[in-house]
Short mmCIF file of C-alpha atoms in Angstrom, two decimals:
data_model
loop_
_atom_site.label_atom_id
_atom_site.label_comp_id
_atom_site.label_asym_id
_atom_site.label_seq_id
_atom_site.Cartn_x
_atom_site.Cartn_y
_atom_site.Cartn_z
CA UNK L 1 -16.65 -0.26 -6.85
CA UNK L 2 -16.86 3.58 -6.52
CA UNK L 3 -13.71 4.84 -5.65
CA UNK L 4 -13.44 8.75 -3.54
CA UNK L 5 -9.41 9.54 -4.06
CA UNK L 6 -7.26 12.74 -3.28
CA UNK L 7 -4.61 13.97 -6.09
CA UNK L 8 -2.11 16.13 -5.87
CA UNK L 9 0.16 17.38 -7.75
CA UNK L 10 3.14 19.48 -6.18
CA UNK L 11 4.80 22.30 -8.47
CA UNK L 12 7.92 20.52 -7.26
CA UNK L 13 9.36 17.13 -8.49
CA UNK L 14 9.17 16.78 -5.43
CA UNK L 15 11.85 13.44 -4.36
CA UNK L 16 11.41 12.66 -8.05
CA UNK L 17 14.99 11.77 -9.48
CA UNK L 18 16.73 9.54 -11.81
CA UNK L 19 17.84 6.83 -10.69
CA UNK L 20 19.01 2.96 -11.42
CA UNK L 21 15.60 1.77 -10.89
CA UNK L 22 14.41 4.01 -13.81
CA UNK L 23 16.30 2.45 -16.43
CA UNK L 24 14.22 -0.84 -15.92
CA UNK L 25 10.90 1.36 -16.32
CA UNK L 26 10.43 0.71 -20.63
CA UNK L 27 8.81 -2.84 -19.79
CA UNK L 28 5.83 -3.75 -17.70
CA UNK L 29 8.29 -4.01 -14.57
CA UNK L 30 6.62 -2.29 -11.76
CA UNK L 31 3.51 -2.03 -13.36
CA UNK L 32 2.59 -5.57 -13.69
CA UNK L 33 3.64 -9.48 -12.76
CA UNK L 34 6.43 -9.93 -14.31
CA UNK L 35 7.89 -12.82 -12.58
CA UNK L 36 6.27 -15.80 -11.70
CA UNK L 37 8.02 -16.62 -8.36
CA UNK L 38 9.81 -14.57 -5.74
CA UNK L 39 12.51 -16.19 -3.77
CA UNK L 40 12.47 -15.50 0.15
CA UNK L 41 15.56 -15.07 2.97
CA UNK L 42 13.88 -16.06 6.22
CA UNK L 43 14.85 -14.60 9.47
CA UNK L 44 17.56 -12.33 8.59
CA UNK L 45 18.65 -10.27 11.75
CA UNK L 46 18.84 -6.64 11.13
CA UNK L 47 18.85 -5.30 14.87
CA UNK L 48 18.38 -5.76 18.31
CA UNK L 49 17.25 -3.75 21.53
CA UNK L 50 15.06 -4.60 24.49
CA UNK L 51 10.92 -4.78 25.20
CA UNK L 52 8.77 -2.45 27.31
CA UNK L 53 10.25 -5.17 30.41
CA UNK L 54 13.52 -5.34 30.15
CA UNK L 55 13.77 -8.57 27.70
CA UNK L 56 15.81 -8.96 24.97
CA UNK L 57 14.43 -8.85 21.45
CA UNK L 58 16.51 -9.79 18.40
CA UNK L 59 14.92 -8.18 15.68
CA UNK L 60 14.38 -9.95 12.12
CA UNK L 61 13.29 -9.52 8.53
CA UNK L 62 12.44 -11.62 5.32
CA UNK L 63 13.39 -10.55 2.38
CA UNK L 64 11.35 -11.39 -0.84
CA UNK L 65 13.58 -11.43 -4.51
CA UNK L 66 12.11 -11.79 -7.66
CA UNK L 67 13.09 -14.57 -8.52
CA UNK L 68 15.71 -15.18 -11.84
CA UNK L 69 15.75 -11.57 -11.70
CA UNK L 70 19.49 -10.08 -12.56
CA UNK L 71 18.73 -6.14 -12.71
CA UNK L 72 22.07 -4.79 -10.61
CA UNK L 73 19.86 -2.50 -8.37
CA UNK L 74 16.32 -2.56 -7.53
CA UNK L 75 13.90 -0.40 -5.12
CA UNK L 76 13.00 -1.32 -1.76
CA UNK L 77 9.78 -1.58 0.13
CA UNK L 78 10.17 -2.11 3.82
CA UNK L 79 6.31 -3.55 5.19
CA UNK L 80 5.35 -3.58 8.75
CA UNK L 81 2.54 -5.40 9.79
CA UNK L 82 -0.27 -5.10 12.15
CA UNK L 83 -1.32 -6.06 15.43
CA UNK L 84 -2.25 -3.62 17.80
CA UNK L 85 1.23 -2.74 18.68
CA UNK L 86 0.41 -6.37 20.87
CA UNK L 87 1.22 -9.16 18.09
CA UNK L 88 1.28 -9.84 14.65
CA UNK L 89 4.10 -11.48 12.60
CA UNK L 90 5.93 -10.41 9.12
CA UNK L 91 4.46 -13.48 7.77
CA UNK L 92 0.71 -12.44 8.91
CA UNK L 93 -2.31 -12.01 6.16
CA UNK L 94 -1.97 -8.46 6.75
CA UNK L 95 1.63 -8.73 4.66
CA UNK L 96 2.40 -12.15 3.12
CA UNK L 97 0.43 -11.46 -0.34
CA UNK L 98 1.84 -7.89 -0.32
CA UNK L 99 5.23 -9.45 -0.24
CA UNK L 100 5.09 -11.79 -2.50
CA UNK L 101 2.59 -10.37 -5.28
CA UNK L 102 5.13 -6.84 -5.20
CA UNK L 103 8.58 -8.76 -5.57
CA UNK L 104 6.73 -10.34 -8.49
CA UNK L 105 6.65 -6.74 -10.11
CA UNK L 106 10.74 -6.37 -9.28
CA UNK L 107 10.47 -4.60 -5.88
CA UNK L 108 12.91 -5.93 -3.83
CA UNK L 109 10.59 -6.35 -0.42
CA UNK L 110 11.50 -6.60 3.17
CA UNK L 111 8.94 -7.39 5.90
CA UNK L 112 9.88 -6.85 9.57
CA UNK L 113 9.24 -7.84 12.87
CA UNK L 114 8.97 -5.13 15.18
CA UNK L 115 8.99 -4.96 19.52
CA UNK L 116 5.38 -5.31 20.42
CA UNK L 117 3.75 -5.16 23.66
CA UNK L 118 2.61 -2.39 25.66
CA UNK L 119 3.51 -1.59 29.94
CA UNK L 120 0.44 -2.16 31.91
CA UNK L 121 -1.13 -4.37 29.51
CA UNK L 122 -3.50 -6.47 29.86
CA UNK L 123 -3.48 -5.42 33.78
CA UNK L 124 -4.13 -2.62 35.10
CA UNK L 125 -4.31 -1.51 31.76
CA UNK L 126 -2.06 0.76 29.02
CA UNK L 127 -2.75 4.34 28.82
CA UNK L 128 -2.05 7.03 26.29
CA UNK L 129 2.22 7.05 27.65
CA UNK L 130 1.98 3.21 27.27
CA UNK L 131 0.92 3.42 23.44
CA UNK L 132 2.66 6.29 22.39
CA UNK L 133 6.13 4.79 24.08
CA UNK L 134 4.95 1.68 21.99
CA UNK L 135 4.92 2.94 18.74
CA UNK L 136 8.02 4.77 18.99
CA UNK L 137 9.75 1.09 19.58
CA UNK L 138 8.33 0.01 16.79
CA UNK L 139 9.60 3.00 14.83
CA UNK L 140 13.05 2.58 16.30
CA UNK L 141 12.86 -0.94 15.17
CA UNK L 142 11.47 0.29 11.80
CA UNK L 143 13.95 3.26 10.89
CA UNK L 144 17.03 0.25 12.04
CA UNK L 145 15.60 -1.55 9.31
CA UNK L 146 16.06 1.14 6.87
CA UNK L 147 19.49 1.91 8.27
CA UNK L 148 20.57 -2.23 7.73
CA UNK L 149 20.34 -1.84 3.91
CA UNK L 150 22.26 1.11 3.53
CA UNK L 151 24.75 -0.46 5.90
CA UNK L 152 24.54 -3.37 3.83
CA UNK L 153 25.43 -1.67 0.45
CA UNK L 154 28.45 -0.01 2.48
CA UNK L 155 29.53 -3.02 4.31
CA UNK L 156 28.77 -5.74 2.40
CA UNK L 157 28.86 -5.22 -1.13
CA UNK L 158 25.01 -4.42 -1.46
CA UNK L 159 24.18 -7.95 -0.90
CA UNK L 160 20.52 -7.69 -2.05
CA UNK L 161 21.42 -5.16 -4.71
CA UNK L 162 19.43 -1.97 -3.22
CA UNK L 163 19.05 0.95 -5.28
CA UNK L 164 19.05 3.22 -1.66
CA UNK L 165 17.51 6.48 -4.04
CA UNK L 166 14.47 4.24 -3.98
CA UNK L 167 13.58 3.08 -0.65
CA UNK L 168 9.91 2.69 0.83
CA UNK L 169 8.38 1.98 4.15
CA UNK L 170 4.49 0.78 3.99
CA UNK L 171 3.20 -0.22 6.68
CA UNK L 172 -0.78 -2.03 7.60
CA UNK L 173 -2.44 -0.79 10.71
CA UNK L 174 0.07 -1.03 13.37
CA UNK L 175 2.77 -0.73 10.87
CA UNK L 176 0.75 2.15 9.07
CA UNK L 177 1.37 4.45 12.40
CA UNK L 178 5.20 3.06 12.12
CA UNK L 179 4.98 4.44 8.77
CA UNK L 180 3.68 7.78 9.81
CA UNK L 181 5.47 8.56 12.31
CA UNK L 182 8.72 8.01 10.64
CA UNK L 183 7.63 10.21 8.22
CA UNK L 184 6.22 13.26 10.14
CA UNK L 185 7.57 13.00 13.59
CA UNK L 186 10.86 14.48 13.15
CA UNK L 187 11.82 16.60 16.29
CA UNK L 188 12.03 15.02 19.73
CA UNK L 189 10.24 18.26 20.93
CA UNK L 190 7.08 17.21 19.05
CA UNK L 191 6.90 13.56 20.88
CA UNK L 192 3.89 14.02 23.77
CA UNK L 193 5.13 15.16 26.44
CA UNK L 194 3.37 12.49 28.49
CA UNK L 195 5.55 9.56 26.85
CA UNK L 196 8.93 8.78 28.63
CA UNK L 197 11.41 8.54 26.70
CA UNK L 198 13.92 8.05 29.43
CA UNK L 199 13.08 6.26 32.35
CA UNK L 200 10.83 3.77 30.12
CA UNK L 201 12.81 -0.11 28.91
CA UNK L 202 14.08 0.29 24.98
CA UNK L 203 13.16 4.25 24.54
CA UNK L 204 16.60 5.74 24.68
CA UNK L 205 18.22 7.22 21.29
CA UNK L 206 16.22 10.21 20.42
CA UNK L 207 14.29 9.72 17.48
CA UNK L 208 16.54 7.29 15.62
CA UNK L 209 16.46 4.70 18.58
CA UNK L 210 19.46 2.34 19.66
CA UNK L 211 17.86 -0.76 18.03
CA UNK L 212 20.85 -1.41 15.20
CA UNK L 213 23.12 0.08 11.96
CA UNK L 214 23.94 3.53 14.20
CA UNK L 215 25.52 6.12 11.66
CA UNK L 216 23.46 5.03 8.57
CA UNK L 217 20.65 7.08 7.27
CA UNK L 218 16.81 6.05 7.68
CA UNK L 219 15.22 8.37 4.84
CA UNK L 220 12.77 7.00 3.00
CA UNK L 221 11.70 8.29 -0.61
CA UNK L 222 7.88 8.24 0.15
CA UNK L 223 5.24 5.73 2.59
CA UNK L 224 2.61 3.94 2.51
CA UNK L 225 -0.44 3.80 5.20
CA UNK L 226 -3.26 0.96 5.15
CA UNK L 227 -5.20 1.73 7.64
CA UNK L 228 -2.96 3.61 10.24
CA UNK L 229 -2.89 7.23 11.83
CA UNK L 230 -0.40 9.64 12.97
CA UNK L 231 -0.45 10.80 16.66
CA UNK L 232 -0.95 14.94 15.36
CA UNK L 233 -1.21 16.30 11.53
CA UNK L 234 0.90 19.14 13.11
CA UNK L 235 4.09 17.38 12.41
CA UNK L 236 3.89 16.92 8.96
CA UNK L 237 5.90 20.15 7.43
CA UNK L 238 6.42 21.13 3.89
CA UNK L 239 8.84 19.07 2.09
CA UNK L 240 7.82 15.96 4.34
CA UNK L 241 7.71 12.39 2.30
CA UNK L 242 4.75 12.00 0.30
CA UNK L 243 2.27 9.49 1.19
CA UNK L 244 -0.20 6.76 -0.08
CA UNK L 245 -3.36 7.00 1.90
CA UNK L 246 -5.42 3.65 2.36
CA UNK L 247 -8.17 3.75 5.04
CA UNK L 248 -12.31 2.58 5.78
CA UNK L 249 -14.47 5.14 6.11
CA UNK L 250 -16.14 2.78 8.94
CA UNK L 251 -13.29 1.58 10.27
CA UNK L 252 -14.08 1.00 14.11
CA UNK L 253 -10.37 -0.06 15.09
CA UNK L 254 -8.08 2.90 13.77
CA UNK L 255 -10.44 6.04 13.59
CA UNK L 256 -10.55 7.08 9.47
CA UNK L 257 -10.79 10.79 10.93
CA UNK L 258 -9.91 12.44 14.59
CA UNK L 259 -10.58 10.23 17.11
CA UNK L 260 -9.91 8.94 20.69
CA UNK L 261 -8.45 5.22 19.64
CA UNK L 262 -9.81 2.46 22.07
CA UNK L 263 -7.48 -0.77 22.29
CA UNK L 264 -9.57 -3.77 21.55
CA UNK L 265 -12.83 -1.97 21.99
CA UNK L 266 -11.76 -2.05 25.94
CA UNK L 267 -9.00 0.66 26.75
CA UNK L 268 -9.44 4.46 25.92
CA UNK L 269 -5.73 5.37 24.94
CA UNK L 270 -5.62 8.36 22.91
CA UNK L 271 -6.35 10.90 20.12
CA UNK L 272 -5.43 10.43 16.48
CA UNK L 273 -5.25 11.34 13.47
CA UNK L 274 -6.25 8.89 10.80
CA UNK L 275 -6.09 8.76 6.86
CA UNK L 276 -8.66 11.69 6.15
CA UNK L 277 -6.72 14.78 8.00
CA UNK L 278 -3.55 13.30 7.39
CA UNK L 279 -4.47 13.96 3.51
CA UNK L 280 -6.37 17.32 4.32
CA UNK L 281 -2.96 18.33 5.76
CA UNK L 282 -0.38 16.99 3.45
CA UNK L 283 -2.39 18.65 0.73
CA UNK L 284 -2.77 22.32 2.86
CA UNK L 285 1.26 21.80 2.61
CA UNK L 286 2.07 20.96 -0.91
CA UNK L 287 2.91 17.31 -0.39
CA UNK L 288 1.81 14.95 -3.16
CA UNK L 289 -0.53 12.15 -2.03
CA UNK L 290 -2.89 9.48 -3.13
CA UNK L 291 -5.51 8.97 -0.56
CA UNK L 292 -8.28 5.79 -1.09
CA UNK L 293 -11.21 5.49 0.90
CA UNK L 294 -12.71 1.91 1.24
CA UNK L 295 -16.24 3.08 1.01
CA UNK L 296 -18.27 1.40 3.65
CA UNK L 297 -15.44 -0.55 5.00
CA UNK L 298 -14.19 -1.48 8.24
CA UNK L 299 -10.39 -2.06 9.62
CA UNK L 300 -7.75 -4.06 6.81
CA UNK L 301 -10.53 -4.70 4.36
CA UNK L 302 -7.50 -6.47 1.96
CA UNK L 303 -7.16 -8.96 4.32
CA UNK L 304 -10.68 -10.71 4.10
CA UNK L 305 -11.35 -9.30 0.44
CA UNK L 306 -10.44 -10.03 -2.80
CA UNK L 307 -11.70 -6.69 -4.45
CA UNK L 308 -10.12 -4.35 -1.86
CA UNK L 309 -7.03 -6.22 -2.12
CA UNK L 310 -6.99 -5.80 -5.91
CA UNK L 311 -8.07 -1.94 -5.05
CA UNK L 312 -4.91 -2.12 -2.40
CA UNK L 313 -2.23 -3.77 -4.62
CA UNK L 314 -3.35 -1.49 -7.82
CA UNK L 315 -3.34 1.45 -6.06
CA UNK L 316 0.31 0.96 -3.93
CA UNK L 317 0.84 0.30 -7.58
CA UNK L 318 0.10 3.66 -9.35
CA UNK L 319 1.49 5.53 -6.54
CA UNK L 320 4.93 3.86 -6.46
CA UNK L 321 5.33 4.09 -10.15
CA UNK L 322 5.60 7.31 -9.94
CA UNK L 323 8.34 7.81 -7.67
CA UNK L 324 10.38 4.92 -9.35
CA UNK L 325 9.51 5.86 -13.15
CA UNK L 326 8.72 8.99 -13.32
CA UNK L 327 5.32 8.28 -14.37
CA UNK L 328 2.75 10.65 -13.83
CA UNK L 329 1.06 10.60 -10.50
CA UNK L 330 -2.15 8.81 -10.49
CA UNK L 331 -4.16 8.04 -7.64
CA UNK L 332 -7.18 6.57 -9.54
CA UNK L 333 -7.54 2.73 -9.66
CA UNK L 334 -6.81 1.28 -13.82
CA UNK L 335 -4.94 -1.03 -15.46
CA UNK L 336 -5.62 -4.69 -12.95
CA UNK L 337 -2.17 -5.93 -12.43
CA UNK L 338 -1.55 -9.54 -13.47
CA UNK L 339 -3.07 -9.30 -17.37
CA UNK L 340 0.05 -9.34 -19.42
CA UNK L 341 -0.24 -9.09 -23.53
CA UNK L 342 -3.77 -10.51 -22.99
CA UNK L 343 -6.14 -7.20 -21.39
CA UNK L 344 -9.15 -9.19 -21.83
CA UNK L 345 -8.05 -12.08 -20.13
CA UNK L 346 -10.61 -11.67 -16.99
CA UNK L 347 -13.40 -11.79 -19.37
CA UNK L 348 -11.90 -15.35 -20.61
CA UNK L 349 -11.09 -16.83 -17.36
CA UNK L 350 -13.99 -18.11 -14.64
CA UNK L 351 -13.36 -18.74 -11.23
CA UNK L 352 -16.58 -19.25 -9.15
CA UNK L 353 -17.58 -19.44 -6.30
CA UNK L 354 -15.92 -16.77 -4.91
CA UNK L 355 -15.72 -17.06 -2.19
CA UNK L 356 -15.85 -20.64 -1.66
CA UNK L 357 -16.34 -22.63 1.27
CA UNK L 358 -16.13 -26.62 -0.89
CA UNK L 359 -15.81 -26.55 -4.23
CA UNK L 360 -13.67 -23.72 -6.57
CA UNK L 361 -14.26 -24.21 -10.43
CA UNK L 362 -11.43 -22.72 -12.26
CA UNK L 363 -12.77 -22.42 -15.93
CA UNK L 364 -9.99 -21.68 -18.62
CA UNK L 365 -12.20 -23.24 -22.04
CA UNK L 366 -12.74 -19.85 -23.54
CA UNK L 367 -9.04 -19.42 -23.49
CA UNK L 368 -7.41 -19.67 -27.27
CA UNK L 369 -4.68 -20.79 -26.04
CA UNK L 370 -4.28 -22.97 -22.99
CA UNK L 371 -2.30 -22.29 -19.69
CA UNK L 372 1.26 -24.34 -19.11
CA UNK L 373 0.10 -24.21 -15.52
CA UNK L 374 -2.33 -23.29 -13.25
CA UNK L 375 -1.18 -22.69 -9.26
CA UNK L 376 -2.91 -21.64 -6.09
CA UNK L 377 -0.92 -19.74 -3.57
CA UNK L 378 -1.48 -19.12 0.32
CA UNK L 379 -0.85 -15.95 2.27
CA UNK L 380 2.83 -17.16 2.75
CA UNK L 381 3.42 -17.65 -0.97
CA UNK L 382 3.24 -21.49 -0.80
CA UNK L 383 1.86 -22.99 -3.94
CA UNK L 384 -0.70 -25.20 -2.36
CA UNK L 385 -2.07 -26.60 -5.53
CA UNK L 386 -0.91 -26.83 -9.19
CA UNK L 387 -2.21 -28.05 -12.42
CA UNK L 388 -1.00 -28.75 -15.67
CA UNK L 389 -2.26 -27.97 -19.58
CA UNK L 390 -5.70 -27.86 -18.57
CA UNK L 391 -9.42 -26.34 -19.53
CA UNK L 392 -10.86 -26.63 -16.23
CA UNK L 393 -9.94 -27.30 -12.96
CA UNK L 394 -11.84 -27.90 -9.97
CA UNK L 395 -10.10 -27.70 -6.18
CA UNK L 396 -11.86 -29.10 -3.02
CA UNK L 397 -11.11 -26.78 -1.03
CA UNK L 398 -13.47 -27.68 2.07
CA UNK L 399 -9.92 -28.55 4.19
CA UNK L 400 -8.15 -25.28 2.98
CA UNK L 401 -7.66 -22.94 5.80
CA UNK L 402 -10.15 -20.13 5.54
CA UNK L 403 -8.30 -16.92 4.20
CA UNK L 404 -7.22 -15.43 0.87
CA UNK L 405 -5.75 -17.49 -1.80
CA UNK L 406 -4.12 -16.33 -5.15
CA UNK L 407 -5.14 -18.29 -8.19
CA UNK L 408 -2.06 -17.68 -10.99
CA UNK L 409 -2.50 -18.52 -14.70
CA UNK L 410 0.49 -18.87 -16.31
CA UNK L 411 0.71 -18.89 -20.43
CA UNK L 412 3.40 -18.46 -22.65
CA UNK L 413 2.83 -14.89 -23.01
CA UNK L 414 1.13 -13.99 -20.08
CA UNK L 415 0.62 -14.20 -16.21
CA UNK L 416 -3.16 -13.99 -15.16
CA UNK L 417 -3.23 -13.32 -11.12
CA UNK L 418 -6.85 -13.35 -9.02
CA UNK L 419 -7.47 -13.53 -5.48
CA UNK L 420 -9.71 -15.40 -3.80
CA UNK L 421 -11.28 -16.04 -0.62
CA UNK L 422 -11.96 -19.19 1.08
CA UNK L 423 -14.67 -18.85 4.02
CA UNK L 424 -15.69 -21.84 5.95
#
């Protein structure tokens, strides 16, 4: 597919150093598969606070490992995902491949639950205060996240072995304006004046918020946006975090430019700022960015698309590298992760239909030298199917729950990864 990108280059490194992670930078780590499971920590509690009524939420994470990995410190990505600031789940579509396929590069990744829910919703309905006092919850929730693993290498011996130099926060849709706004909003006196950050349930503690780990920092080394926007361009400043820019030109839930944002096509909330002037601005003030337009696309294209998750994962991919490597920044998709010693390999390997709604024929003939397995792998990272030495396989797939599937060919040598979809 055509791809329209943004790159810049800033005459400062800037928040390029050395670090831990970089010593692990001479392989394909970072750049490509190279583990073939991650291991996951389920419903680790990393704060607390209380909703838009009054409720107490506990707040929790998972964290994804690669898995027989034994590096001493590895970067972090912190994901947030989606859901209208109303649901969604750290296990959703939106984040469970993300997880999994970027622990299998050695990031160490975290995805969080966040407060959701908005006052006055469904009845009589939120306004613009409602939304805006929702997502800075969610970014209290998201910067006590960043604050539990630098408490945890203080406190507890750096438990999941964090280099904190290299720390991320990425973020899909709902969890692309958490990302955002950590970034850019950065003085209470910016926040809209119309949002109440005092008389309102679980808004009290400034910008850092009371939700857990008080007295830890919550920087972040750069962010990542899929499909978000920021509540005013104005706040991002020179020497703000870079960003990686993700958005649908024809996105009809989160506006790609300037835009009056209406919640589930039924309530008018407010004006934002999507992907396109967030780049025009971080480039009018230096910042280095990557910005990807899915041409033609609507909201979360990854999440129902095998090519624009490829375009998703190899572009997070490219940007990241440089921050952890070194690398030079490059914003333009290359290189499609998961084709280890063998480039050619997605020439070789058939998978058809795609997408499939009965049968999937996994071809493998034209291979010289067979797989030792062959898997298939959900949104949660649950190998649903596996197969042995094989030249062909073929899945009935007519009971799988529509959604995106991984296929993973695994060799001696190599580790071949394709998504696909299953549509019923």
């Amino acid at each position: 597919m055509k791809k329209i990108y943004v790159r810049l280059v800033a005459a400062a490194t800037l928040f390029v150093s050395t670090s831990d992670a970089t010593a692990q930078c001479s392989g394909n780590r970072f750049r490509d598969f190279v583990f073939t499971q991650d291991s996951v920590i389920s419903n680790i509690t990393y704060g607390s606070n209380v909703s838009q009524t009054n409720a107490n939420v506990t707040l929790k994470l998972d964290v994804h490992m690669p898995k027989g990995d034994n590096v001493p410190m590895r970067p972090l990505i912190i994901l947030a995902h989606g859901g209208n600031f109303l649901g969604g789940s750290k296990t959703g579509t939106d984040v469970a491949q993300l997880s999994h396929d970027l622990s299998l590069m050695g990031y160490v990744v975290a995805s969080i639950d966040y407060r959701v829910g908005m006052t006055n919703f469904p009845f009589p309905g939120p306004d613009s205060s409602d939304a805006t006092e929702a997502v800075l919850r969610a970014s209290h929730d998201g910067k006590a996240a960043i604050r539990f693993f630098y408490k945890d290498v203080i406190t507890n011996n750096n438990s999941y072995r964090i280099d904190t130099t290299q720390i991320y926060f990425a973020g899909v849709s709902a969890g692309g304006f958490i990302a955002l706004n950590m970034a850019y909003l950065d003085q209470l006196s910016e926040f809209p004046s119309w949002a109440d950050t005092t008389g309102q349930y679980g808004l009290h503690g400034g910008l850092e918020g009371n939700s857990g780990n008080p007295g830890y920092s919550s920087r972040v080394k750069a962010v990542v946006n899929i499909c978000g926007a920021l509540g005013d361009t104005a706040w991002i400043d020179a020497g703000s975090p870079p960003a990686c820019l993700l958005h649908g030109d024809a996105d009809a839930t989160v506006p790609y430019g300037s835009a009056i944002i209406t919640l589930l096509g039924v309530y008018p909330l407010l004006q934002v700022d999507g992907s396109f002037p967030v780049a025009a601005r971080l480039n009018q003030m230096g910042i280095e960015n990557c910005f990807e337009t899915y041409e033609g696309q609507d909201h979360v294209p990854h999440v129902s698309n095998a090519a624009y998750y490829d375009t998703t994962l190899n572009v997070m991919r490219n940007f990241l590298i440089h921050y952890v490597c070194n690398d030079p920044l490059n914003c333009v998709y290359n290189n499609p992760i998961g084709m280890q010693e063998l480039p050619q390999m997605a020439s070789l390997i058939g998978i058809y239909p795609n997408p499939s709604n009965t049968i999937m024929n996994i071809d493998l003939s034209r291979l010289a030298q067979l797989p030792q397995r062959v898997q298939v792998i959900d949104f949660t990272g649950r190998v649903v199917a596996e197969e042995g030495t094989t030249s062909r396989v073929t899945l009935d797939v007519a009971d799988y729950p529509a959604g995106m599937y991984m296929v993973r060919v695994i060799g001696d040598n190599y580790v071949y990864s394709k998504p696909v979809i299953v549509a019923h």
